[in-house]
PDB file of C-alpha atoms and ligand atoms in Angstrom:
ATOM      1  CA  UNK A   1     -19.044  -9.513  35.882  1.00  0.00           C
ATOM      2  CA  UNK A   2     -16.081  -7.508  34.564  1.00  0.00           C
ATOM      3  CA  UNK A   3     -16.404  -6.290  30.967  1.00  0.00           C
ATOM      4  CA  UNK A   4     -14.060  -7.860  28.484  1.00  0.00           C
ATOM      5  CA  UNK A   5     -11.701  -5.850  26.251  1.00  0.00           C
ATOM      6  CA  UNK A   6      -9.503  -7.119  23.442  1.00  0.00           C
ATOM      7  CA  UNK A   7      -6.186  -5.436  22.701  1.00  0.00           C
ATOM      8  CA  UNK A   8      -5.065  -6.608  19.282  1.00  0.00           C
ATOM      9  CA  UNK A   9      -1.630  -4.973  19.344  1.00  0.00           C
ATOM     10  CA  UNK A  10       1.448  -5.549  21.419  1.00  0.00           C
ATOM     11  CA  UNK A  11       1.751  -2.716  23.979  1.00  0.00           C
ATOM     12  CA  UNK A  12       4.180  -2.339  26.891  1.00  0.00           C
ATOM     13  CA  UNK A  13       2.793  -3.805  30.135  1.00  0.00           C
ATOM     14  CA  UNK A  14       3.035  -0.467  31.996  1.00  0.00           C
ATOM     15  CA  UNK A  15       0.691   1.065  29.414  1.00  0.00           C
ATOM     16  CA  UNK A  16      -1.821  -1.776  29.659  1.00  0.00           C
ATOM     17  CA  UNK A  17      -1.564  -2.377  33.434  1.00  0.00           C
ATOM     18  CA  UNK A  18      -4.017   0.383  34.568  1.00  0.00           C
ATOM     19  CA  UNK A  19      -6.746  -1.206  32.416  1.00  0.00           C
ATOM     20  CA  UNK A  20      -6.422  -4.545  34.187  1.00  0.00           C
ATOM     21  CA  UNK A  21      -8.193  -3.210  37.318  1.00  0.00           C
ATOM     22  CA  UNK A  22     -11.203  -2.161  35.267  1.00  0.00           C
ATOM     23  CA  UNK A  23     -11.515  -4.761  32.536  1.00  0.00           C
ATOM     24  CA  UNK A  24     -10.947  -8.377  31.810  1.00  0.00           C
ATOM     25  CA  UNK A  25      -8.199  -7.989  29.149  1.00  0.00           C
ATOM     26  CA  UNK A  26      -7.235 -10.278  26.320  1.00  0.00           C
ATOM     27  CA  UNK A  27      -3.988  -8.955  24.837  1.00  0.00           C
ATOM     28  CA  UNK A  28      -2.315 -10.093  21.627  1.00  0.00           C
ATOM     29  CA  UNK A  29       1.447 -10.218  22.086  1.00  0.00           C
ATOM     30  CA  UNK A  30       2.428 -11.709  18.717  1.00  0.00           C
ATOM     31  CA  UNK A  31       4.784  -9.600  16.579  1.00  0.00           C
ATOM     32  CA  UNK A  32       2.785 -10.569  13.500  1.00  0.00           C
ATOM     33  CA  UNK A  33      -0.724  -9.176  12.987  1.00  0.00           C
ATOM     34  CA  UNK A  34      -3.501 -10.932  14.860  1.00  0.00           C
ATOM     35  CA  UNK A  35      -5.232 -13.470  12.582  1.00  0.00           C
ATOM     36  CA  UNK A  36      -8.853 -12.644  11.791  1.00  0.00           C
ATOM     37  CA  UNK A  37     -10.173 -15.956  13.170  1.00  0.00           C
ATOM     38  CA  UNK A  38      -8.496 -15.339  16.531  1.00  0.00           C
ATOM     39  CA  UNK A  39      -9.851 -11.801  16.591  1.00  0.00           C
ATOM     40  CA  UNK A  40     -13.347 -13.072  15.842  1.00  0.00           C
ATOM     41  CA  UNK A  41     -13.050 -15.677  18.565  1.00  0.00           C
ATOM     42  CA  UNK A  42     -11.782 -13.198  21.177  1.00  0.00           C
ATOM     43  CA  UNK A  43     -14.400 -10.601  20.255  1.00  0.00           C
ATOM     44  CA  UNK A  44     -17.340 -13.012  20.616  1.00  0.00           C
ATOM     45  CA  UNK A  45     -18.230 -11.650  24.069  1.00  0.00           C
ATOM     46  CA  UNK A  46     -16.012  -8.535  24.274  1.00  0.00           C
ATOM     47  CA  UNK A  47     -17.335  -4.999  24.766  1.00  0.00           C
ATOM     48  CA  UNK A  48     -14.190  -3.109  23.810  1.00  0.00           C
ATOM     49  CA  UNK A  49     -11.471  -3.350  21.162  1.00  0.00           C
ATOM     50  CA  UNK A  50      -8.177  -1.465  21.073  1.00  0.00           C
ATOM     51  CA  UNK A  51      -6.505  -2.003  17.707  1.00  0.00           C
ATOM     52  CA  UNK A  52      -4.002  -0.602  15.223  1.00  0.00           C
ATOM     53  CA  UNK A  53      -3.478  -0.427  11.469  1.00  0.00           C
ATOM     54  CA  UNK A  54      -2.163  -3.980  11.305  1.00  0.00           C
ATOM     55  CA  UNK A  55      -5.543  -5.514  12.136  1.00  0.00           C
ATOM     56  CA  UNK A  56      -8.257  -5.104   9.503  1.00  0.00           C
ATOM     57  CA  UNK A  57     -11.610  -4.744  11.254  1.00  0.00           C
ATOM     58  CA  UNK A  58     -13.873  -6.069   8.554  1.00  0.00           C
ATOM     59  CA  UNK A  59     -17.659  -6.056   8.311  1.00  0.00           C
ATOM     60  CA  UNK A  60     -17.734  -9.732   9.260  1.00  0.00           C
ATOM     61  CA  UNK A  61     -15.571  -9.150  12.361  1.00  0.00           C
ATOM     62  CA  UNK A  62     -17.989  -6.394  13.366  1.00  0.00           C
ATOM     63  CA  UNK A  63     -21.086  -8.487  12.612  1.00  0.00           C
ATOM     64  CA  UNK A  64     -19.846 -11.339  14.811  1.00  0.00           C
ATOM     65  CA  UNK A  65     -18.894  -9.070  17.728  1.00  0.00           C
ATOM     66  CA  UNK A  66     -22.392  -8.805  19.151  1.00  0.00           C
ATOM     67  CA  UNK A  67     -21.463  -7.193  22.474  1.00  0.00           C
ATOM     68  CA  UNK A  68     -18.987  -4.660  21.070  1.00  0.00           C
ATOM     69  CA  UNK A  69     -19.561  -1.104  22.355  1.00  0.00           C
ATOM     70  CA  UNK A  70     -16.414   0.640  21.109  1.00  0.00           C
ATOM     71  CA  UNK A  71     -13.525   0.278  18.646  1.00  0.00           C
ATOM     72  CA  UNK A  72     -10.519   2.425  19.478  1.00  0.00           C
ATOM     73  CA  UNK A  73      -7.611   2.513  17.044  1.00  0.00           C
ATOM     74  CA  UNK A  74      -4.157   3.809  17.872  1.00  0.00           C
ATOM     75  CA  UNK A  75      -3.914   5.679  14.561  1.00  0.00           C
ATOM     76  CA  UNK A  76      -5.384   8.712  12.886  1.00  0.00           C
ATOM     77  CA  UNK A  77      -6.291   6.732   9.752  1.00  0.00           C
ATOM     78  CA  UNK A  78      -9.341   4.475   9.962  1.00  0.00           C
ATOM     79  CA  UNK A  79      -9.159   2.872   6.509  1.00  0.00           C
ATOM     80  CA  UNK A  80      -8.406  -0.523   8.120  1.00  0.00           C
ATOM     81  CA  UNK A  81     -11.850  -0.419   9.774  1.00  0.00           C
ATOM     82  CA  UNK A  82     -15.129  -0.924   7.926  1.00  0.00           C
ATOM     83  CA  UNK A  83     -16.520   2.364   9.182  1.00  0.00           C
ATOM     84  CA  UNK A  84     -19.896   1.913   7.478  1.00  0.00           C
ATOM     85  CA  UNK A  85     -20.358  -1.474   9.178  1.00  0.00           C
ATOM     86  CA  UNK A  86     -19.355  -0.014  12.565  1.00  0.00           C
ATOM     87  CA  UNK A  87     -21.758   2.897  12.101  1.00  0.00           C
ATOM     88  CA  UNK A  88     -24.588   0.571  11.028  1.00  0.00           C
ATOM     89  CA  UNK A  89     -23.963  -1.439  14.205  1.00  0.00           C
ATOM     90  CA  UNK A  90     -23.942   1.851  16.241  1.00  0.00           C
ATOM     91  CA  UNK A  91     -20.361   1.246  17.370  1.00  0.00           C
ATOM     92  CA  UNK A  92     -18.317   4.443  17.785  1.00  0.00           C
ATOM     93  CA  UNK A  93     -14.805   4.293  16.317  1.00  0.00           C
ATOM     94  CA  UNK A  94     -12.170   6.281  18.197  1.00  0.00           C
ATOM     95  CA  UNK A  95      -8.949   7.477  16.551  1.00  0.00           C
ATOM     96  CA  UNK A  96      -6.018   9.758  17.350  1.00  0.00           C
ATOM     97  CA  UNK A  97      -5.999  12.897  15.185  1.00  0.00           C
ATOM     98  CA  UNK A  98      -3.834  15.901  15.991  1.00  0.00           C
ATOM     99  CA  UNK A  99      -1.098  14.328  18.046  1.00  0.00           C
ATOM    100  CA  UNK A 100       0.946  12.901  15.159  1.00  0.00           C
ATOM    101  CA  UNK A 101       0.846  15.921  12.867  1.00  0.00           C
ATOM    102  CA  UNK A 102       4.320  17.304  13.588  1.00  0.00           C
ATOM    103  CA  UNK A 103       6.093  13.943  13.601  1.00  0.00           C
ATOM    104  CA  UNK A 104       4.583  12.960  10.265  1.00  0.00           C
ATOM    105  CA  UNK A 105       5.291  16.343   8.663  1.00  0.00           C
ATOM    106  CA  UNK A 106       8.913  16.127   9.866  1.00  0.00           C
ATOM    107  CA  UNK A 107       9.226  12.715   8.260  1.00  0.00           C
ATOM    108  CA  UNK A 108       7.698  13.897   4.970  1.00  0.00           C
ATOM    109  CA  UNK A 109      10.278  16.687   4.731  1.00  0.00           C
ATOM    110  CA  UNK A 110      12.987  14.218   5.775  1.00  0.00           C
ATOM    111  CA  UNK A 111      11.968  11.944   2.906  1.00  0.00           C
ATOM    112  CA  UNK A 112      12.009  14.879   0.466  1.00  0.00           C
ATOM    113  CA  UNK A 113      15.571  15.698   1.457  1.00  0.00           C
ATOM    114  CA  UNK A 114      16.656  12.043   1.592  1.00  0.00           C
ATOM    115  CA  UNK A 115      15.268  11.327  -1.879  1.00  0.00           C
ATOM    116  CA  UNK A 116      16.579  14.522  -3.464  1.00  0.00           C
ATOM    117  CA  UNK A 117      20.007  14.572  -1.784  1.00  0.00           C
ATOM    118  CA  UNK A 118      20.339  10.782  -2.158  1.00  0.00           C
ATOM    119  CA  UNK A 119      21.070  10.308   1.538  1.00  0.00           C
ATOM    120  CA  UNK A 120      20.197   6.613   1.887  1.00  0.00           C
ATOM    121  CA  UNK A 121      21.855   5.799  -1.423  1.00  0.00           C
ATOM    122  CA  UNK A 122      25.065   7.603  -0.374  1.00  0.00           C
ATOM    123  CA  UNK A 123      25.067   5.792   2.970  1.00  0.00           C
ATOM    124  CA  UNK A 124      24.761   2.391   1.202  1.00  0.00           C
ATOM    125  CA  UNK A 125      27.447   3.443  -1.260  1.00  0.00           C
ATOM    126  CA  UNK A 126      29.903   4.249   1.544  1.00  0.00           C
ATOM    127  CA  UNK A 127      29.178   1.091   3.507  1.00  0.00           C
ATOM    128  CA  UNK A 128      29.895  -1.029   0.445  1.00  0.00           C
ATOM    129  CA  UNK A 129      33.400   0.446   0.312  1.00  0.00           C
ATOM    130  CA  UNK A 130      32.925   2.513  -2.842  1.00  0.00           C
ATOM    131  CA  UNK A 131      34.495   5.773  -1.567  1.00  0.00           C
ATOM    132  CA  UNK A 132      37.911   5.312  -3.076  1.00  0.00           C
ATOM    133  CA  UNK A 133      38.611   8.969  -3.973  1.00  0.00           C
ATOM    134  CA  UNK A 134      38.262  12.082  -1.815  1.00  0.00           C
ATOM    135  CA  UNK A 135      35.967  15.014  -2.701  1.00  0.00           C
ATOM    136  CA  UNK A 136      34.668  14.640  -6.235  1.00  0.00           C
ATOM    137  CA  UNK A 137      32.952  17.412  -8.170  1.00  0.00           C
ATOM    138  CA  UNK A 138      30.243  15.151  -9.553  1.00  0.00           C
ATOM    139  CA  UNK A 139      29.742  12.672  -6.733  1.00  0.00           C
ATOM    140  CA  UNK A 140      26.112  11.773  -5.889  1.00  0.00           C
ATOM    141  CA  UNK A 141      24.623  15.019  -7.150  1.00  0.00           C
ATOM    142  CA  UNK A 142      21.060  15.774  -6.160  1.00  0.00           C
ATOM    143  CA  UNK A 143      18.713  18.744  -6.091  1.00  0.00           C
ATOM    144  CA  UNK A 144      17.844  21.565  -3.675  1.00  0.00           C
ATOM    145  CA  UNK A 145      14.612  21.971  -1.767  1.00  0.00           C
ATOM    146  CA  UNK A 146      15.044  25.762  -1.984  1.00  0.00           C
ATOM    147  CA  UNK A 147      14.790  25.538  -5.790  1.00  0.00           C
ATOM    148  CA  UNK A 148      11.979  23.019  -5.869  1.00  0.00           C
ATOM    149  CA  UNK A 149       8.310  23.476  -6.607  1.00  0.00           C
ATOM    150  CA  UNK A 150       6.599  21.210  -4.097  1.00  0.00           C
ATOM    151  CA  UNK A 151       3.009  20.068  -4.551  1.00  0.00           C
ATOM    152  CA  UNK A 152       1.042  19.081  -1.470  1.00  0.00           C
ATOM    153  CA  UNK A 153      -1.914  16.790  -2.130  1.00  0.00           C
ATOM    154  CA  UNK A 154      -4.320  17.159   0.797  1.00  0.00           C
ATOM    155  CA  UNK A 155      -4.219  20.255   3.002  1.00  0.00           C
ATOM    156  CA  UNK A 156      -5.406  18.749   6.262  1.00  0.00           C
ATOM    157  CA  UNK A 157      -3.372  19.272   9.448  1.00  0.00           C
ATOM    158  CA  UNK A 158      -0.393  17.167   8.227  1.00  0.00           C
ATOM    159  CA  UNK A 159      -0.346  18.785   4.776  1.00  0.00           C
ATOM    160  CA  UNK A 160      -0.459  22.225   6.399  1.00  0.00           C
ATOM    161  CA  UNK A 161       2.319  21.363   8.863  1.00  0.00           C
ATOM    162  CA  UNK A 162       4.442  20.164   5.939  1.00  0.00           C
ATOM    163  CA  UNK A 163       3.837  23.487   4.190  1.00  0.00           C
ATOM    164  CA  UNK A 164       4.890  25.435   7.306  1.00  0.00           C
ATOM    165  CA  UNK A 165       8.204  23.563   7.272  1.00  0.00           C
ATOM    166  CA  UNK A 166       8.734  23.986   3.531  1.00  0.00           C
ATOM    167  CA  UNK A 167       8.280  27.775   3.767  1.00  0.00           C
ATOM    168  CA  UNK A 168      11.454  27.789   5.855  1.00  0.00           C
ATOM    169  CA  UNK A 169      13.327  26.017   3.055  1.00  0.00           C
ATOM    170  CA  UNK A 170      12.230  28.596   0.500  1.00  0.00           C
ATOM    171  CA  UNK A 171      10.421  26.071  -1.708  1.00  0.00           C
ATOM    172  CA  UNK A 172       7.724  27.220  -4.138  1.00  0.00           C
ATOM    173  CA  UNK A 173       4.433  25.801  -2.902  1.00  0.00           C
ATOM    174  CA  UNK A 174       1.490  24.451  -4.817  1.00  0.00           C
ATOM    175  CA  UNK A 175      -1.516  22.701  -3.265  1.00  0.00           C
ATOM    176  CA  UNK A 176      -4.627  20.681  -3.937  1.00  0.00           C
ATOM    177  CA  UNK A 177      -7.438  19.933  -1.524  1.00  0.00           C
ATOM    178  CA  UNK A 178     -10.731  18.041  -1.867  1.00  0.00           C
ATOM    179  CA  UNK A 179     -12.623  21.071  -0.578  1.00  0.00           C
ATOM    180  CA  UNK A 180     -11.684  24.699  -1.362  1.00  0.00           C
ATOM    181  CA  UNK A 181      -8.944  26.056   0.871  1.00  0.00           C
ATOM    182  CA  UNK A 182      -6.686  29.110   0.799  1.00  0.00           C
ATOM    183  CA  UNK A 183      -3.253  29.158   2.422  1.00  0.00           C
ATOM    184  CA  UNK A 184      -0.808  32.033   2.364  1.00  0.00           C
ATOM    185  CA  UNK A 185       1.920  31.525  -0.210  1.00  0.00           C
ATOM    186  CA  UNK A 186       0.368  28.358  -1.666  1.00  0.00           C
ATOM    187  CA  UNK A 187      -1.003  28.385  -5.215  1.00  0.00           C
ATOM    188  CA  UNK A 188      -4.074  26.168  -5.397  1.00  0.00           C
ATOM    189  CA  UNK A 189      -4.219  24.145  -8.606  1.00  0.00           C
ATOM    190  CA  UNK A 190      -6.031  21.094  -9.958  1.00  0.00           C
ATOM    191  CA  UNK A 191      -4.474  17.667  -9.568  1.00  0.00           C
ATOM    192  CA  UNK A 192      -3.361  17.328 -13.203  1.00  0.00           C
ATOM    193  CA  UNK A 193      -1.557  20.641 -12.986  1.00  0.00           C
ATOM    194  CA  UNK A 194       0.047  19.761  -9.668  1.00  0.00           C
ATOM    195  CA  UNK A 195       1.499  16.462 -10.864  1.00  0.00           C
ATOM    196  CA  UNK A 196       2.916  17.865 -14.093  1.00  0.00           C
ATOM    197  CA  UNK A 197       4.330  21.116 -12.632  1.00  0.00           C
ATOM    198  CA  UNK A 198       6.063  19.975  -9.470  1.00  0.00           C
ATOM    199  CA  UNK A 199       9.572  18.726  -8.719  1.00  0.00           C
ATOM    200  CA  UNK A 200       8.238  17.023  -5.608  1.00  0.00           C
ATOM    201  CA  UNK A 201       4.710  15.718  -5.040  1.00  0.00           C
ATOM    202  CA  UNK A 202       3.842  14.812  -1.450  1.00  0.00           C
ATOM    203  CA  UNK A 203       0.671  12.890  -0.532  1.00  0.00           C
ATOM    204  CA  UNK A 204      -1.200  13.868   2.644  1.00  0.00           C
ATOM    205  CA  UNK A 205      -4.785  12.932   1.985  1.00  0.00           C
ATOM    206  CA  UNK A 206      -6.755  10.253   3.835  1.00  0.00           C
ATOM    207  CA  UNK A 207      -7.345   7.006   1.934  1.00  0.00           C
ATOM    208  CA  UNK A 208     -10.983   6.826   0.823  1.00  0.00           C
ATOM    209  CA  UNK A 209     -12.656   5.343  -2.269  1.00  0.00           C
ATOM    210  CA  UNK A 210     -12.228   8.810  -3.888  1.00  0.00           C
ATOM    211  CA  UNK A 211      -8.488   9.066  -3.167  1.00  0.00           C
ATOM    212  CA  UNK A 212      -7.599   5.433  -3.988  1.00  0.00           C
ATOM    213  CA  UNK A 213      -4.607   5.645  -6.394  1.00  0.00           C
ATOM    214  CA  UNK A 214      -4.859   9.422  -6.569  1.00  0.00           C
ATOM    215  CA  UNK A 215      -1.263   9.160  -7.839  1.00  0.00           C
ATOM    216  CA  UNK A 216      -2.500   7.233 -10.871  1.00  0.00           C
ATOM    217  CA  UNK A 217      -0.415   5.791 -13.713  1.00  0.00           C
ATOM    218  CA  UNK A 218      -1.399   8.747 -15.883  1.00  0.00           C
ATOM    219  CA  UNK A 219      -0.524  11.358 -13.259  1.00  0.00           C
ATOM    220  CA  UNK A 220       2.802   9.679 -12.485  1.00  0.00           C
ATOM    221  CA  UNK A 221       3.576   9.624 -16.216  1.00  0.00           C
ATOM    222  CA  UNK A 222       2.860  13.363 -16.376  1.00  0.00           C
ATOM    223  CA  UNK A 223       5.470  14.151 -13.687  1.00  0.00           C
ATOM    224  CA  UNK A 224       8.681  15.871 -14.765  1.00  0.00           C
ATOM    225  CA  UNK A 225      11.699  13.734 -15.391  1.00  0.00           C
ATOM    226  CA  UNK A 226      13.786  13.723 -12.175  1.00  0.00           C
ATOM    227  CA  UNK A 227      10.785  14.625  -9.988  1.00  0.00           C
ATOM    228  CA  UNK A 228      10.022  12.714  -6.822  1.00  0.00           C
ATOM    229  CA  UNK A 229       6.936  11.285  -5.170  1.00  0.00           C
ATOM    230  CA  UNK A 230       6.739  11.329  -1.376  1.00  0.00           C
ATOM    231  CA  UNK A 231       4.151   9.229   0.434  1.00  0.00           C
ATOM    232  CA  UNK A 232       3.604   9.282   4.189  1.00  0.00           C
ATOM    233  CA  UNK A 233      -0.158   8.696   3.843  1.00  0.00           C
ATOM    234  CA  UNK A 234      -1.248   5.245   2.683  1.00  0.00           C
ATOM    235  CA  UNK A 235       0.200   2.860   0.091  1.00  0.00           C
ATOM    236  CA  UNK A 236      -3.061   2.679  -1.831  1.00  0.00           C
ATOM    237  CA  UNK A 237      -2.917   6.400  -2.630  1.00  0.00           C
ATOM    238  CA  UNK A 238      -0.442   5.370  -5.338  1.00  0.00           C
ATOM    239  CA  UNK A 239      -0.613   3.042  -8.327  1.00  0.00           C
ATOM    240  CA  UNK A 240       2.413   1.174  -6.964  1.00  0.00           C
ATOM    241  CA  UNK A 241       2.953  -0.909 -10.084  1.00  0.00           C
ATOM    242  CA  UNK A 242       3.118   2.223 -12.244  1.00  0.00           C
ATOM    243  CA  UNK A 243       5.445   3.908  -9.741  1.00  0.00           C
ATOM    244  CA  UNK A 244       7.812   0.916  -9.820  1.00  0.00           C
ATOM    245  CA  UNK A 245       7.944   1.193 -13.611  1.00  0.00           C
ATOM    246  CA  UNK A 246       8.773   4.913 -13.390  1.00  0.00           C
ATOM    247  CA  UNK A 247      11.456   4.260 -10.770  1.00  0.00           C
ATOM    248  CA  UNK A 248      12.936   1.319 -12.683  1.00  0.00           C
ATOM    249  CA  UNK A 249      13.318   3.474 -15.782  1.00  0.00           C
ATOM    250  CA  UNK A 250      15.126   6.054 -13.623  1.00  0.00           C
ATOM    251  CA  UNK A 251      12.676   8.811 -14.588  1.00  0.00           C
ATOM    252  CA  UNK A 252      11.330   9.459 -11.059  1.00  0.00           C
ATOM    253  CA  UNK A 253      12.602   9.243  -7.483  1.00  0.00           C
ATOM    254  CA  UNK A 254      10.541   8.379  -4.400  1.00  0.00           C
ATOM    255  CA  UNK A 255      10.468   8.612  -0.616  1.00  0.00           C
ATOM    256  CA  UNK A 256       7.963   6.108   0.749  1.00  0.00           C
ATOM    257  CA  UNK A 257       6.874   5.358   4.311  1.00  0.00           C
ATOM    258  CA  UNK A 258       3.748   3.393   3.336  1.00  0.00           C
ATOM    259  CA  UNK A 259       3.032   0.583   0.897  1.00  0.00           C
ATOM    260  CA  UNK A 260       0.184  -1.336  -0.688  1.00  0.00           C
ATOM    261  CA  UNK A 261       1.271  -4.428   1.273  1.00  0.00           C
ATOM    262  CA  UNK A 262       2.788  -3.986   4.739  1.00  0.00           C
ATOM    263  CA  UNK A 263       5.170  -5.382   5.761  1.00  0.00           C
ATOM    264  CA  UNK A 264       6.844  -5.165   2.358  1.00  0.00           C
ATOM    265  CA  UNK A 265       7.570  -8.711   1.130  1.00  0.00           C
ATOM    266  CA  UNK A 266      11.315  -9.541   1.138  1.00  0.00           C
ATOM    267  CA  UNK A 267      11.388  -9.967  -2.648  1.00  0.00           C
ATOM    268  CA  UNK A 268       9.485  -6.748  -3.410  1.00  0.00           C
ATOM    269  CA  UNK A 269      10.830  -4.924  -6.500  1.00  0.00           C
ATOM    270  CA  UNK A 270      11.070  -1.596  -4.619  1.00  0.00           C
ATOM    271  CA  UNK A 271      13.800  -3.062  -2.422  1.00  0.00           C
ATOM    272  CA  UNK A 272      16.213  -3.270  -5.346  1.00  0.00           C
ATOM    273  CA  UNK A 273      15.703   0.334  -6.501  1.00  0.00           C
ATOM    274  CA  UNK A 274      18.395   2.801  -5.413  1.00  0.00           C
ATOM    275  CA  UNK A 275      16.282   5.842  -6.295  1.00  0.00           C
ATOM    276  CA  UNK A 276      13.610   4.989  -3.706  1.00  0.00           C
ATOM    277  CA  UNK A 277      14.067   5.764  -0.013  1.00  0.00           C
ATOM    278  CA  UNK A 278      11.985   3.239   1.922  1.00  0.00           C
ATOM    279  CA  UNK A 279      10.818   3.413   5.534  1.00  0.00           C
ATOM    280  CA  UNK A 280       8.694   0.874   7.466  1.00  0.00           C
ATOM    281  CA  UNK A 281       5.613   3.074   8.206  1.00  0.00           C
ATOM    282  CA  UNK A 282       7.254   5.166  10.926  1.00  0.00           C
ATOM    283  CA  UNK A 283       5.613   8.569  10.333  1.00  0.00           C
ATOM    284  CA  UNK A 284       4.440   8.854  13.948  1.00  0.00           C
ATOM    285  CA  UNK A 285       7.302   6.882  15.476  1.00  0.00           C
ATOM    286  CA  UNK A 286       8.703   9.198  18.136  1.00  0.00           C
ATOM    287  CA  UNK A 287       8.540   8.438  21.866  1.00  0.00           C
ATOM    288  CA  UNK A 288       6.349  11.394  22.700  1.00  0.00           C
ATOM    289  CA  UNK A 289       3.988  11.038  19.752  1.00  0.00           C
ATOM    290  CA  UNK A 290       3.408   7.331  20.324  1.00  0.00           C
ATOM    291  CA  UNK A 291       2.745   8.039  24.022  1.00  0.00           C
ATOM    292  CA  UNK A 292       0.239  10.754  23.059  1.00  0.00           C
ATOM    293  CA  UNK A 293      -1.431   8.366  20.593  1.00  0.00           C
ATOM    294  CA  UNK A 294      -1.814   5.544  23.097  1.00  0.00           C
ATOM    295  CA  UNK A 295      -3.108   7.968  25.757  1.00  0.00           C
ATOM    296  CA  UNK A 296      -5.754   9.249  23.348  1.00  0.00           C
ATOM    297  CA  UNK A 297      -6.655   5.706  22.255  1.00  0.00           C
ATOM    298  CA  UNK A 298      -7.088   4.608  25.890  1.00  0.00           C
ATOM    299  CA  UNK A 299      -9.272   7.656  26.623  1.00  0.00           C
ATOM    300  CA  UNK A 300     -11.491   6.721  23.677  1.00  0.00           C
ATOM    301  CA  UNK A 301     -11.653   3.100  24.840  1.00  0.00           C
ATOM    302  CA  UNK A 302     -12.604   4.025  28.416  1.00  0.00           C
ATOM    303  CA  UNK A 303     -15.240   6.516  27.250  1.00  0.00           C
ATOM    304  CA  UNK A 304     -16.805   3.955  24.919  1.00  0.00           C
ATOM    305  CA  UNK A 305     -16.802   1.274  27.612  1.00  0.00           C
ATOM    306  CA  UNK A 306     -18.694   3.550  29.968  1.00  0.00           C
ATOM    307  CA  UNK A 307     -21.164   4.622  27.276  1.00  0.00           C
ATOM    308  CA  UNK A 308     -19.848   8.202  27.079  1.00  0.00           C
ATOM    309  CA  UNK A 309     -19.224   9.963  23.739  1.00  0.00           C
ATOM    310  CA  UNK A 310     -15.658   9.553  22.470  1.00  0.00           C
ATOM    311  CA  UNK A 311     -13.610  12.754  22.338  1.00  0.00           C
ATOM    312  CA  UNK A 312     -12.045  11.731  19.014  1.00  0.00           C
ATOM    313  CA  UNK A 313     -14.637   9.849  17.034  1.00  0.00           C
ATOM    314  CA  UNK A 314     -14.302   8.965  13.333  1.00  0.00           C
ATOM    315  CA  UNK A 315     -18.034   8.242  12.907  1.00  0.00           C
ATOM    316  CA  UNK A 316     -19.870  10.906  14.934  1.00  0.00           C
ATOM    317  CA  UNK A 317     -23.038   9.910  13.052  1.00  0.00           C
ATOM    318  CA  UNK A 318     -23.483   7.260  15.761  1.00  0.00           C
ATOM    319  CA  UNK A 319     -24.299  10.150  18.107  1.00  0.00           C
ATOM    320  CA  UNK A 320     -26.624  11.747  15.561  1.00  0.00           C
ATOM    321  CA  UNK A 321     -23.924  14.263  14.543  1.00  0.00           C
ATOM    322  CA  UNK A 322     -22.754  14.895  10.992  1.00  0.00           C
ATOM    323  CA  UNK A 323     -19.152  14.001  10.037  1.00  0.00           C
TER     324      UNK A 323
HETATM  325  C1  GLV B 401      -0.599   6.172  10.769  1.00  0.00           C
HETATM  326  O1  GLV B 401      -0.424   5.877   9.631  1.00  0.00           O
HETATM  327  C2  GLV B 401      -1.844   6.568  11.335  1.00  0.00           C
HETATM  328  O2  GLV B 401      -2.876   6.580  10.635  1.00  0.00           O
HETATM  329  O3  GLV B 401      -1.850   6.885  12.536  1.00  0.00           O
END
């Protein structure tokens, strides 16, 4: 009997086609996230799961999936998966580190420039027919990256790649990492210092119970007036309610690619704030990066289905290795 695999995200047929010869595939083609009950139903006798950030893989999904041998997510982050439950059930979880570093770092710098040079705001302003005079000395003034002190929270591969780019802009660099780290030209400081000293704070740490709302109400309140918060990590790294208050008062600016609730509800308060640049979680959204991610995710899936160790495993403890 052919082994069954569930694909809980909509992927192009040419990407999925090669798997059809090997596995009995159940593919979700809805544009909205797959409902948990459907996922549970489909996983009842499946051995493999290919998923993405939009599908939470909860402890109860894992408990009910008795035949499951591998979970492979097309993302570097695994906070949508109950990793402890997967590990307890001896199910390896594959992810896609490395391949989206440059695309995400590019986007973080893009958001810094967009927020500080008011690019999206200026575009909206023009399209609403407000450019009635020519060059004006005080039109849409912003601030320079070359004069900014930028604080990078989390010096993993994406944080480091962001720093490499910022060196080229001449920014002053300050960093914080969970474990000690030294990087040329980056002053390591504690989090309180970083938030209150920087003109731009950019979040690059994984979401874990320790980093939940690392940009807390208190830390946001300590930021300089006119400073900006950039988030290409996860929405829950920020106290979003507190950030909205800071943005509404006009004290801070923001460039956000990720949110507490995704997709952002149509009546969300952030949507009415001109000093926030908002993107729909597109940090890795380039043709080549998405192709590299899906290739890596399929490799992990195939390895798990044939009982081989995954090359990119988020819970290597299942193989008796430490994380
Ligand atoms: C994107 O957010 C990812 O984790 O790959």
